Coordinates of C-alpha atoms in Angstrom, one line a residue:
M1 CA -14.3 7.1 23.1
G2 CA -16.6 4.5 21.5
S3 CA -16.2 2.6 18.3
G4 CA -16.7 3.8 14.8
M5 CA -14.6 6.2 12.6
R6 CA -12.6 9.2 13.8
A7 CA -10.2 11.3 11.8
V8 CA -6.6 12.2 12.4
V9 CA -5.1 15.1 10.5
A10 CA -2.0 17.3 10.8
G11 CA -1.1 20.9 10.0
P12 CA 1.7 23.4 10.5
L13 CA 0.2 25.8 13.0
P14 CA 2.0 29.1 13.2
S15 CA 2.6 28.9 16.9
A16 CA 4.0 25.4 16.9
R17 CA 7.6 24.3 16.3
A18 CA 6.5 21.0 14.7
R19 CA 3.4 19.7 13.0
T20 CA 0.3 19.8 15.1
Y21 CA -2.1 16.8 15.0
A22 CA -5.9 16.9 15.5
V23 CA -8.0 13.9 16.4
T24 CA -11.8 14.3 16.0
G25 CA -14.2 13.0 18.7
H26 CA -15.8 14.1 21.8
P27 CA -13.8 15.9 22.9
P28 CA -11.4 16.5 20.0
V29 CA -7.7 16.4 20.8
V30 CA -5.2 18.8 19.3
G31 CA -1.5 18.9 20.1
P32 CA 2.0 17.7 19.1
L33 CA 2.7 14.1 18.3
S34 CA 3.7 13.2 21.8
E35 CA 0.2 14.3 23.1
V36 CA -1.8 12.6 20.3
L37 CA -0.1 9.2 20.3
P38 CA -1.6 8.0 23.5
V39 CA -5.1 8.9 22.2
L40 CA -4.4 7.0 18.9
R41 CA -3.2 3.9 20.8
S42 CA -6.1 3.9 23.2
G43 CA -8.5 4.2 20.2
E44 CA -7.1 0.9 18.9
D45 CA -8.4 -0.8 21.9
D46 CA -11.9 0.6 21.2
G47 CA -11.9 -0.7 17.7
V48 CA -11.7 2.8 16.1
R49 CA -11.1 3.0 12.4
W50 CA -8.9 6.1 11.7
V51 CA -9.8 8.3 8.8
V52 CA -7.0 10.0 7.0
W53 CA -7.1 12.2 3.9
S54 CA -4.1 10.2 2.6
A55 CA -1.9 7.6 4.4
T56 CA 1.2 8.8 2.6
E57 CA 0.6 12.3 3.9
I58 CA -0.3 11.6 7.6
L59 CA 1.3 8.2 8.5
P60 CA 5.1 8.5 7.9
E61 CA 5.8 10.4 11.2
L62 CA 3.3 8.3 13.1
V63 CA 4.8 5.0 11.9
A64 CA 8.3 6.3 12.7
S65 CA 7.1 6.9 16.2
G66 CA 6.0 3.3 16.6
W67 CA 2.2 3.6 15.9
R68 CA 0.9 1.3 13.1
P69 CA -2.9 1.6 12.9
A70 CA -4.9 -1.6 12.8
R71 CA -7.7 0.0 10.8
I72 CA -7.8 3.1 8.6
W73 CA -9.9 4.6 6.0
D74 CA -7.8 6.3 3.3
V75 CA -10.0 8.9 1.6
A76 CA -7.6 9.3 -1.4
E77 CA -7.4 5.6 -2.1
V78 CA -11.2 5.1 -1.7
H79 CA -11.7 7.9 -4.2
R80 CA -9.4 6.2 -6.7
L81 CA -11.4 3.0 -6.3
L82 CA -14.7 4.7 -6.8
H83 CA -13.8 7.2 -9.5
G84 CA -10.5 6.0 -11.1
G85 CA -7.5 8.1 -12.2
R86 CA -4.6 9.5 -10.1
R87 CA -6.0 12.8 -8.8
A88 CA -7.3 12.2 -5.3
G89 CA -6.4 15.2 -3.2
P90 CA -8.9 16.4 -0.6
A91 CA -10.6 18.9 -2.9
V92 CA -11.2 16.3 -5.6
A93 CA -12.3 13.5 -3.2
W94 CA -14.7 15.9 -1.4
A95 CA -16.2 17.2 -4.6
S96 CA -16.7 13.7 -5.9
A97 CA -18.1 12.3 -2.7
H98 CA -20.6 15.2 -2.7
E99 CA -21.4 14.8 -6.4
L100 CA -20.1 18.2 -7.3
G101 CA -18.5 19.1 -10.6
L102 CA -14.7 19.1 -10.5
D103 CA -14.6 22.3 -12.6
G104 CA -16.0 24.2 -9.7
I105 CA -13.3 23.4 -7.3
P106 CA -11.8 26.7 -6.0
G107 CA -8.2 27.3 -6.6
P108 CA -5.5 28.2 -3.9
P109 CA -5.4 31.7 -2.5
S110 CA -4.0 34.3 -4.9
E111 CA -0.8 36.2 -4.2
D112 CA -2.3 39.2 -6.1
L113 CA -2.5 42.3 -3.9
F114 CA -5.6 43.4 -5.8
A115 CA -7.4 40.0 -5.4
T116 CA -10.6 39.9 -3.4
A117 CA -10.0 39.2 0.3
S118 CA -10.4 35.6 1.3
D119 CA -13.5 34.3 3.1
P120 CA -13.2 35.3 6.8
S121 CA -15.7 32.7 7.9
E122 CA -14.8 29.7 10.2
D123 CA -16.5 27.2 7.8
V124 CA -14.3 24.7 6.0
V125 CA -16.8 24.5 3.2
D126 CA -17.6 27.4 0.9
A127 CA -21.0 28.7 -0.2
A128 CA -21.0 26.3 -3.2
G129 CA -20.4 23.3 -1.1
Y130 CA -16.7 22.8 -1.9
L131 CA -13.8 22.7 0.5
R132 CA -12.4 26.2 0.6
G133 CA -9.2 26.6 -1.4
D134 CA -7.2 28.1 1.4
A135 CA -8.0 25.1 3.7
V136 CA -6.8 22.7 1.0
A137 CA -3.7 24.8 0.5
G138 CA -3.1 24.8 4.3
S139 CA -3.0 28.6 4.9
W140 CA -6.4 28.6 6.5
L141 CA -5.4 25.9 9.1
S142 CA -4.0 28.6 11.4
A143 CA -5.7 27.6 14.7
P144 CA -6.4 24.4 16.5
E145 CA -10.2 24.8 16.0
R146 CA -9.7 25.0 12.3
L147 CA -7.5 21.8 12.3
V148 CA -10.4 20.0 14.1
L149 CA -12.8 21.2 11.4
W150 CA -10.3 19.8 8.8
G151 CA -10.5 16.5 10.5
E152 CA -14.3 16.6 10.7
A153 CA -14.4 17.3 6.9
A154 CA -12.3 14.1 6.3
H155 CA -14.7 12.1 8.4
A156 CA -17.7 13.6 6.6
C157 CA -16.1 12.8 3.2
A158 CA -15.4 9.2 4.4
E159 CA -19.1 8.8 5.3
R160 CA -20.2 9.9 1.9
Q161 CA -17.8 7.6 0.3
R162 CA -19.1 4.7 2.4
A163 CA -22.6 5.4 1.2
Q164 CA -21.5 5.4 -2.4
L165 CA -19.7 2.1 -1.9
V166 CA -22.7 0.5 -0.3
R167 CA -24.7 1.3 -3.5
L168 CA -22.1 -0.6 -5.5
G169 CA -22.4 -3.6 -3.2
P170 CA -20.7 -5.2 -0.1
R171 CA -17.7 -6.3 -2.1
A172 CA -16.8 -2.7 -3.0
L173 CA -17.0 -1.7 0.7
A174 CA -14.7 -4.6 1.6
T175 CA -12.3 -3.6 -1.2
A176 CA -12.2 -0.1 0.2
L177 CA -11.1 -1.4 3.6
S178 CA -8.4 -3.6 2.2
E179 CA -7.1 -0.8 -0.1
S180 CA -6.9 1.4 2.9
A181 CA -5.0 -1.2 4.9
A182 CA -2.7 -1.7 1.9
S183 CA -2.0 2.1 1.9
A184 CA -0.9 1.9 5.5
L185 CA 1.3 -1.1 4.6
C186 CA 2.9 1.0 1.9
V187 CA 4.1 3.5 4.5
E188 CA 5.4 0.7 6.7
L189 CA 7.2 -0.9 3.8
E190 CA 9.0 2.3 3.1
S191 CA 9.8 2.8 6.8
D192 CA 11.1 -0.7 7.3
G193 CA 13.0 -1.2 4.0
L194 CA 14.2 -4.4 2.4
P195 CA 17.2 -6.1 4.1
I196 CA 20.3 -6.1 1.9
D197 CA 23.6 -7.9 2.4
R198 CA 25.8 -5.0 1.3
G199 CA 28.9 -7.1 0.9
S200 CA 27.1 -9.5 -1.5
A201 CA 25.6 -6.5 -3.4
L202 CA 29.0 -5.0 -3.9
R203 CA 30.4 -8.3 -5.2
L204 CA 27.5 -8.8 -7.6
I205 CA 27.7 -5.2 -8.9
E206 CA 31.5 -5.5 -9.5
A207 CA 31.0 -8.8 -11.4
A208 CA 28.6 -7.1 -13.8
A209 CA 29.9 -3.6 -14.0
G210 CA 33.6 -3.8 -13.0
P211 CA 35.4 -2.3 -10.0
R212 CA 34.1 0.9 -8.6
P213 CA 35.6 3.6 -10.9
G214 CA 38.0 6.1 -9.3
S215 CA 37.7 8.6 -12.1
P216 CA 35.6 9.4 -15.2
A217 CA 38.5 8.1 -17.4
E218 CA 38.4 4.8 -15.5
E219 CA 34.7 4.6 -15.9
L220 CA 35.1 5.1 -19.6
R221 CA 37.7 2.4 -19.9
T222 CA 35.4 -0.1 -18.1
R223 CA 32.5 0.9 -20.4
T224 CA 34.6 0.3 -23.5
R225 CA 35.7 -3.1 -22.3
R226 CA 32.0 -4.0 -21.8
D227 CA 31.1 -2.8 -25.3
D228 CA 34.1 -4.7 -26.8
A229 CA 32.7 -8.0 -25.6
V230 CA 29.9 -7.5 -28.2
R231 CA 31.9 -5.7 -30.9
R232 CA 34.3 -8.6 -31.3
H233 CA 31.5 -10.7 -32.7
V234 CA 30.8 -8.4 -35.7
P235 CA 33.0 -7.6 -38.7
D236 CA 35.8 -5.1 -38.1
G237 CA 34.8 -1.6 -39.1
A238 CA 31.1 -2.1 -38.4
R239 CA 29.8 1.2 -36.8
F240 CA 26.9 1.0 -34.4
D241 CA 25.7 2.4 -31.1
L242 CA 24.8 -0.3 -28.6
R243 CA 22.6 2.1 -26.7
N244 CA 20.5 2.9 -29.7
P245 CA 17.9 0.2 -30.6
A246 CA 17.6 1.2 -34.2
S247 CA 21.4 1.1 -34.6
V248 CA 21.5 -2.4 -33.0
R249 CA 18.8 -3.6 -35.4
E250 CA 20.9 -2.4 -38.3
M251 CA 23.9 -4.2 -36.9
L252 CA 21.9 -7.4 -36.5
H253 CA 20.6 -7.1 -40.1
G254 CA 24.3 -6.9 -41.2
V255 CA 25.0 -10.4 -39.7
G256 CA 21.8 -11.9 -41.2
I257 CA 19.3 -11.4 -38.4
D258 CA 16.2 -9.4 -39.3
V259 CA 14.0 -8.6 -36.2
P260 CA 11.2 -6.2 -35.8
T261 CA 12.4 -5.2 -32.3
T262 CA 15.4 -5.8 -30.1
R263 CA 13.4 -6.8 -27.1
K264 CA 14.8 -9.6 -25.0
W265 CA 12.0 -12.1 -25.7
V266 CA 12.5 -11.6 -29.5
L267 CA 16.3 -11.9 -29.5
G268 CA 16.1 -15.0 -27.3
A269 CA 15.0 -17.1 -30.2
Y270 CA 18.2 -16.2 -32.1
Q271 CA 20.8 -17.1 -29.5
E272 CA 21.9 -20.2 -31.5
V273 CA 22.0 -18.3 -34.8
H274 CA 24.9 -16.0 -34.2
P275 CA 27.3 -15.4 -31.2
V276 CA 26.6 -11.7 -31.2
V277 CA 23.1 -12.3 -29.8
P278 CA 24.0 -14.0 -26.5
A279 CA 26.8 -11.5 -26.2
L280 CA 24.3 -8.6 -26.7
L281 CA 21.9 -10.1 -24.1
A282 CA 24.7 -10.5 -21.6
W283 CA 25.9 -6.9 -22.3
R284 CA 22.4 -5.6 -21.7
A285 CA 22.2 -7.3 -18.3
D286 CA 25.6 -5.9 -17.2
E287 CA 24.8 -2.4 -18.7
R288 CA 21.6 -2.3 -16.6
I289 CA 23.6 -2.9 -13.4
A290 CA 26.3 -0.4 -14.4
T291 CA 23.9 2.4 -15.3
T292 CA 20.8 1.8 -13.0
Y293 CA 21.7 -0.6 -10.2
G294 CA 25.3 0.1 -9.7
Y295 CA 27.4 1.8 -7.0
T296 CA 25.5 5.0 -7.2
W297 CA 22.2 3.2 -6.7
L298 CA 23.5 1.3 -3.7
D299 CA 25.0 4.5 -2.1
A300 CA 21.8 6.5 -2.7
H301 CA 19.1 4.0 -1.7
V302 CA 20.5 1.5 0.8
G303 CA 20.8 3.1 4.2
P304 CA 23.5 2.7 6.9
D305 CA 21.2 0.0 8.4
D306 CA 21.5 -2.0 5.2
R307 CA 17.9 -1.5 4.2
L308 CA 16.8 -0.7 0.6
R309 CA 14.1 2.0 0.8
G310 CA 11.8 3.7 -1.8
R311 CA 8.4 5.2 -2.2
W312 CA 5.5 2.7 -2.3
T313 CA 2.2 3.5 -4.1
V314 CA -0.8 1.3 -3.4
S315 CA -2.5 1.9 -6.7
D316 CA -0.8 2.7 -10.1
G317 CA -3.7 4.8 -11.2
A318 CA -4.7 2.3 -13.9
A319 CA -5.9 -1.1 -12.9
G320 CA -4.7 -0.7 -9.3
R321 CA -1.5 -2.6 -8.9
M322 CA 1.0 -1.7 -6.2
T323 CA 4.3 -0.1 -7.4
A324 CA 7.5 1.0 -5.8
Q325 CA 10.6 3.0 -6.6
N326 CA 14.4 2.6 -6.4
G327 CA 14.4 -1.0 -7.6
L328 CA 12.0 -2.5 -5.1
H329 CA 9.7 -3.6 -8.0
N330 CA 12.2 -4.3 -10.7
L331 CA 15.4 -5.4 -9.1
P332 CA 17.5 -7.4 -11.6
A333 CA 17.5 -11.2 -10.9
V334 CA 21.3 -11.1 -10.7
L335 CA 21.0 -8.9 -7.6
R336 CA 18.5 -11.1 -5.7
P337 CA 21.2 -13.0 -3.8
A338 CA 21.9 -9.6 -2.0
V339 CA 18.4 -9.6 -0.5
A340 CA 19.1 -11.6 2.6
A341 CA 17.7 -12.0 6.1
E342 CA 19.5 -10.4 9.0
E343 CA 21.3 -12.6 11.7
G344 CA 18.8 -14.7 13.5
H345 CA 16.1 -14.1 10.9
V346 CA 14.8 -15.8 7.8
L347 CA 12.7 -14.7 4.8
V348 CA 9.3 -16.4 4.4
R349 CA 8.3 -16.1 0.8
A350 CA 4.9 -16.8 -0.6
D351 CA 4.0 -16.7 -4.3
L352 CA 0.5 -17.0 -5.6
G353 CA 0.2 -19.7 -8.3
Q354 CA -1.7 -19.1 -11.6
I355 CA -3.4 -16.1 -10.0
E356 CA -4.9 -14.5 -13.0
P357 CA -6.7 -17.5 -14.5
R358 CA -8.0 -18.3 -11.1
V359 CA -9.2 -14.8 -10.7
L360 CA -11.0 -15.1 -14.1
A361 CA -12.9 -18.1 -12.7
A362 CA -13.9 -16.1 -9.7
V363 CA -15.0 -12.8 -11.4
S364 CA -16.8 -14.6 -14.2
G365 CA -18.6 -17.1 -12.0
D366 CA -18.1 -19.8 -14.6
P367 CA -18.8 -23.1 -12.7
A368 CA -16.8 -25.2 -15.2
F369 CA -13.8 -23.0 -15.0
A370 CA -14.1 -22.8 -11.2
A371 CA -14.0 -26.6 -11.1
A372 CA -10.6 -26.5 -12.8
T373 CA -9.2 -24.4 -10.0
R374 CA -9.5 -27.3 -7.6
A375 CA -6.5 -28.8 -9.2
D376 CA -2.9 -27.7 -8.1
D377 CA -2.2 -27.1 -11.8
L378 CA -5.2 -25.4 -13.3
Y379 CA -4.0 -25.9 -16.9
A380 CA -4.2 -29.7 -16.6
P381 CA -8.0 -30.0 -16.4
V382 CA -8.4 -27.3 -19.0
A383 CA -6.2 -29.2 -21.4
A384 CA -8.2 -32.4 -20.7
R385 CA -11.4 -30.6 -21.4
L386 CA -10.1 -29.1 -24.6
A387 CA -8.3 -32.3 -25.6
V388 CA -5.1 -30.5 -26.2
E389 CA -1.6 -30.5 -24.7
R390 CA -1.1 -28.5 -21.4
R391 CA 1.1 -25.9 -23.1
V392 CA -1.6 -25.2 -25.7
A393 CA -4.2 -24.8 -22.9
K394 CA -2.0 -22.4 -21.1
V395 CA -1.4 -20.3 -24.2
A396 CA -5.1 -20.3 -24.9
V397 CA -6.1 -19.1 -21.4
L398 CA -3.4 -16.4 -21.4
A399 CA -4.3 -15.3 -24.9
A400 CA -7.9 -14.9 -23.8
M401 CA -7.0 -12.5 -21.0
Y402 CA -4.5 -10.6 -23.1
G403 CA -6.4 -10.4 -26.3
Q404 CA -4.2 -12.5 -28.6
R405 CA -6.3 -14.3 -31.4
S406 CA -3.7 -15.2 -34.0
G407 CA -1.6 -18.2 -34.5
A408 CA -1.9 -21.4 -32.4
A409 CA -3.8 -19.4 -29.8
G410 CA -6.7 -18.8 -32.2
E411 CA -7.8 -22.4 -32.6
A412 CA -7.4 -23.1 -28.8
L413 CA -9.4 -19.9 -28.0
R414 CA -12.4 -21.2 -30.0
G415 CA -12.2 -24.4 -27.9
L416 CA -12.2 -22.2 -24.7
E417 CA -15.3 -20.3 -25.9
R418 CA -17.1 -23.6 -26.3
A419 CA -15.9 -25.1 -23.0
Y420 CA -16.1 -22.0 -20.8
P421 CA -18.7 -19.7 -22.3
V422 CA -19.4 -17.8 -19.1
A423 CA -15.7 -16.8 -18.5
M424 CA -15.1 -16.0 -22.2
S425 CA -18.3 -13.8 -22.3
L426 CA -17.0 -11.7 -19.4
L427 CA -13.8 -11.0 -21.3
D428 CA -15.8 -10.2 -24.5
R429 CA -18.0 -7.7 -22.7
A430 CA -15.0 -6.0 -21.3
Y431 CA -13.4 -5.9 -24.7
A432 CA -16.6 -4.3 -26.2
A433 CA -16.6 -1.7 -23.5
G434 CA -13.0 -0.8 -24.2
L435 CA -13.7 -0.5 -28.0
R436 CA -16.3 2.2 -27.1
G437 CA -13.9 3.9 -24.6
A438 CA -16.4 3.1 -21.8
P439 CA -15.1 2.5 -18.3
V440 CA -15.1 -0.9 -16.7
R441 CA -15.2 -2.0 -13.1
T442 CA -13.1 -4.7 -11.5
F443 CA -14.6 -7.4 -9.3
G444 CA -14.0 -5.3 -6.2
G445 CA -15.5 -2.2 -7.8
R446 CA -12.5 -0.2 -9.0
L447 CA -13.4 2.1 -11.9
V448 CA -10.9 1.7 -14.8
R449 CA -11.1 4.3 -17.5
T450 CA -10.5 3.2 -21.1
D451 CA -11.0 6.5 -22.9
F452 CA -7.3 7.3 -23.4
G453 CA -6.7 9.0 -26.7
V454 CA -10.3 9.7 -27.4
R455 CA -9.8 13.4 -27.4
D456 CA -7.4 13.3 -30.4
H457 CA -8.8 10.1 -31.9
P458 CA -12.6 9.6 -31.4
V459 CA -13.9 6.1 -31.1
G460 CA -14.1 4.7 -34.7
A461 CA -11.5 7.0 -36.1
D462 CA -8.6 4.7 -35.5
R463 CA -9.3 1.0 -35.4
N464 CA -5.9 0.0 -34.0
L465 CA -6.4 2.5 -31.1
D466 CA -9.9 1.2 -30.5
A467 CA -8.6 -2.4 -30.4
G468 CA -5.9 -1.3 -28.0
R469 CA -8.5 0.1 -25.7
G470 CA -10.4 -3.2 -25.9
R471 CA -7.4 -5.3 -25.1
F472 CA -6.6 -3.0 -22.2
A473 CA -10.1 -3.3 -20.8
R474 CA -10.1 -7.1 -21.2
N475 CA -6.9 -7.4 -19.2
A476 CA -7.8 -4.7 -16.7
V477 CA -10.8 -6.5 -15.3
I478 CA -8.6 -9.5 -14.5
Q479 CA -5.3 -7.8 -13.6
G480 CA -7.1 -5.2 -11.5
S481 CA -9.2 -7.8 -9.7
A482 CA -6.0 -9.9 -9.1
A483 CA -4.4 -6.8 -7.6
E484 CA -7.4 -6.4 -5.3
L485 CA -7.2 -10.0 -4.1
F486 CA -3.4 -9.7 -3.6
K487 CA -3.9 -6.6 -1.5
A488 CA -6.7 -8.2 0.5
W489 CA -4.3 -11.1 1.2
A490 CA -1.4 -8.7 2.2
A491 CA -3.8 -6.7 4.5
T492 CA -4.9 -9.9 6.1
V493 CA -1.3 -11.1 6.7
R494 CA -0.4 -7.6 8.0
A495 CA -3.2 -8.0 10.6
A496 CA -2.2 -11.5 11.5
L497 CA 1.4 -10.4 12.2
R498 CA 0.4 -7.7 14.6
G499 CA 2.1 -8.3 18.0
S500 CA 5.0 -10.3 16.4
Q501 CA 8.4 -9.3 15.3
A502 CA 7.7 -10.4 11.7
R503 CA 7.3 -7.8 9.0
I504 CA 6.2 -7.8 5.4
V505 CA 9.2 -6.3 3.6
L506 CA 8.2 -6.7 -0.1
C507 CA 5.0 -6.9 -2.1
L508 CA 6.0 -7.9 -5.7
H509 CA 3.1 -8.4 -8.0
D510 CA 1.8 -11.8 -6.7
E511 CA 4.6 -12.4 -4.2
L512 CA 4.9 -11.5 -0.5
L513 CA 8.3 -11.5 1.4
V514 CA 8.2 -11.6 5.2
H515 CA 11.3 -10.9 7.3
A516 CA 10.8 -12.9 10.5
P517 CA 12.8 -14.2 13.5
E518 CA 13.8 -17.8 12.8
A519 CA 11.7 -19.2 15.6
E520 CA 8.6 -17.5 14.2
A521 CA 9.0 -18.9 10.7
P522 CA 6.6 -21.9 11.0
Q523 CA 3.8 -19.7 12.4
V524 CA 4.4 -17.1 9.6
A525 CA 4.3 -19.8 6.9
A526 CA 1.0 -21.1 8.3
A527 CA -0.4 -17.5 8.5
L528 CA 0.4 -16.9 4.8
H529 CA -1.5 -20.0 3.8
G530 CA -4.4 -19.4 6.3
C531 CA -4.7 -15.7 5.4
L532 CA -4.9 -16.5 1.7
D533 CA -7.8 -18.9 2.4
D534 CA -9.5 -16.3 4.5
A535 CA -9.0 -13.4 2.2
A536 CA -10.1 -15.4 -0.9
R537 CA -13.2 -16.7 0.8
R538 CA -14.3 -13.2 1.8
W539 CA -13.3 -11.7 -1.6
V540 CA -15.1 -14.3 -3.7
G541 CA -17.9 -14.8 -1.3
S542 CA -17.6 -18.6 -1.4
D543 CA -15.1 -21.5 -1.6
A544 CA -16.0 -22.2 -5.2
V545 CA -12.6 -21.0 -6.5
R546 CA -9.4 -22.4 -5.0
F547 CA -6.3 -20.1 -4.7
V548 CA -2.9 -21.6 -4.0
A549 CA 0.5 -20.2 -2.9
D550 CA 4.0 -21.7 -2.8
V551 CA 5.5 -20.8 0.6
S552 CA 9.1 -21.4 1.5
T553 CA 11.5 -20.3 4.2
I554 CA 14.8 -19.1 2.9
R555 CA 17.9 -17.1 3.8
R556 CA 18.3 -15.2 0.5
W557 CA 15.6 -14.2 -2.0
S558 CA 17.6 -16.1 -4.7
D559 CA 17.1 -19.3 -2.7
A560 CA 13.4 -19.4 -3.7
K561 CA 12.6 -21.8 -6.6
P562 CA 11.6 -20.0 -9.8

């Protein structure tokens, strides 16, 4: 077969009972999954990188059949990296790779009986250079030969994307490879699921939401008891709706607490002021379990094999962070004890430490700030350099990345600008670009658009909106770059675990959770550390910036130290 890139695509051929797969090459292979799998597996031995229009479209059935590709090129994710935004279907990716205007993309075939007959040619590309609309819609893919042409189009698109990435630089090409690997990991995460101790989950839900209701009337009584735990702390006769933030603010004002918002971080400062505040915070935690992560959630999303599953997305469409559905990315802390290893297994958890300031040191190339990353606690040398307490140094660094300039952070920020001018200059340039509504690129080359709201509020018409764009850009160049490093690390760990029984089961912001046989735990822990060093060295291009991870072997997710 030879090395290089080959494409694998699928389509519903009229004569087939199931999806038909096509693999490009010489000769191409077309057939059902059972005939294509041996070709895919033998290609792994030849070092083939498999091109797919989208991993989420092509890989689920293949992963379910036991094939987990070592190397892929995900055309959709590479398009999002190069051009930003969420739209990344074949028609958009092809037009962008060929530098064609998106307005010229042909639409799907019309159902109108009087419409002009579709193009009878066997070419997957129309006269204007776009993918033909009926091919994108799938109706043209009615013969094996056409399915092969669809695969060859994916390969051609990938080659054009590679050329565009090379113009951006080698780091962008490396990012495309790790983003593609992460997209395959997303399919695997959804297939494998997160192990759940169902008995523990039921007990935790009952403690927060009460027993499983047997009727709507019983559910209403439980809800009333939950509400009464808050109402007993306010004067009799006070009328308010706990589920309406404005009404809750009015209730709080009535007991002498005036707050601009009822968010948790604001109310936390008033817990000693009036007993209704801790009662309200406890009510919110229990209400969240009852309404979002209760019995219905458990029944719907935790399968008979006691695995929590949901859709994973490799890029959120903004700065490029991974996201997941069904609680996989925002499971309440009270339910973490229910995430538990199966019998004979453990969870190996790794959490990146102080990732965003370390990323700032890497992307800015500030030698003084990079020197601070040699310490286990980055904020300690920064505090010494600024001659301030550690907590003040931490506030200053976070304020710099998130755009806060008022209060105690303001004075410390001025010290940062003097001590680390290169790092602060990078953030200032990103802020200026955001003010103009201009796009910015992350360290790995992801295009991040900042022109939101410009159509209705042109730049300069709304100073608050302009400042919001600036703050978004300032944070995006760091948060987006941190997401790239995290995915490069996850992809490296995924590759290192090939051939073992260990599986990544959760990617949460800066945290990896691996489910592994107990005997393999030491090797997995070593791999998590080693893969971070390897991924960071390749991502930064040197060892100038040190990245650290806290790695622990645990039985339950809640056993990990905070």
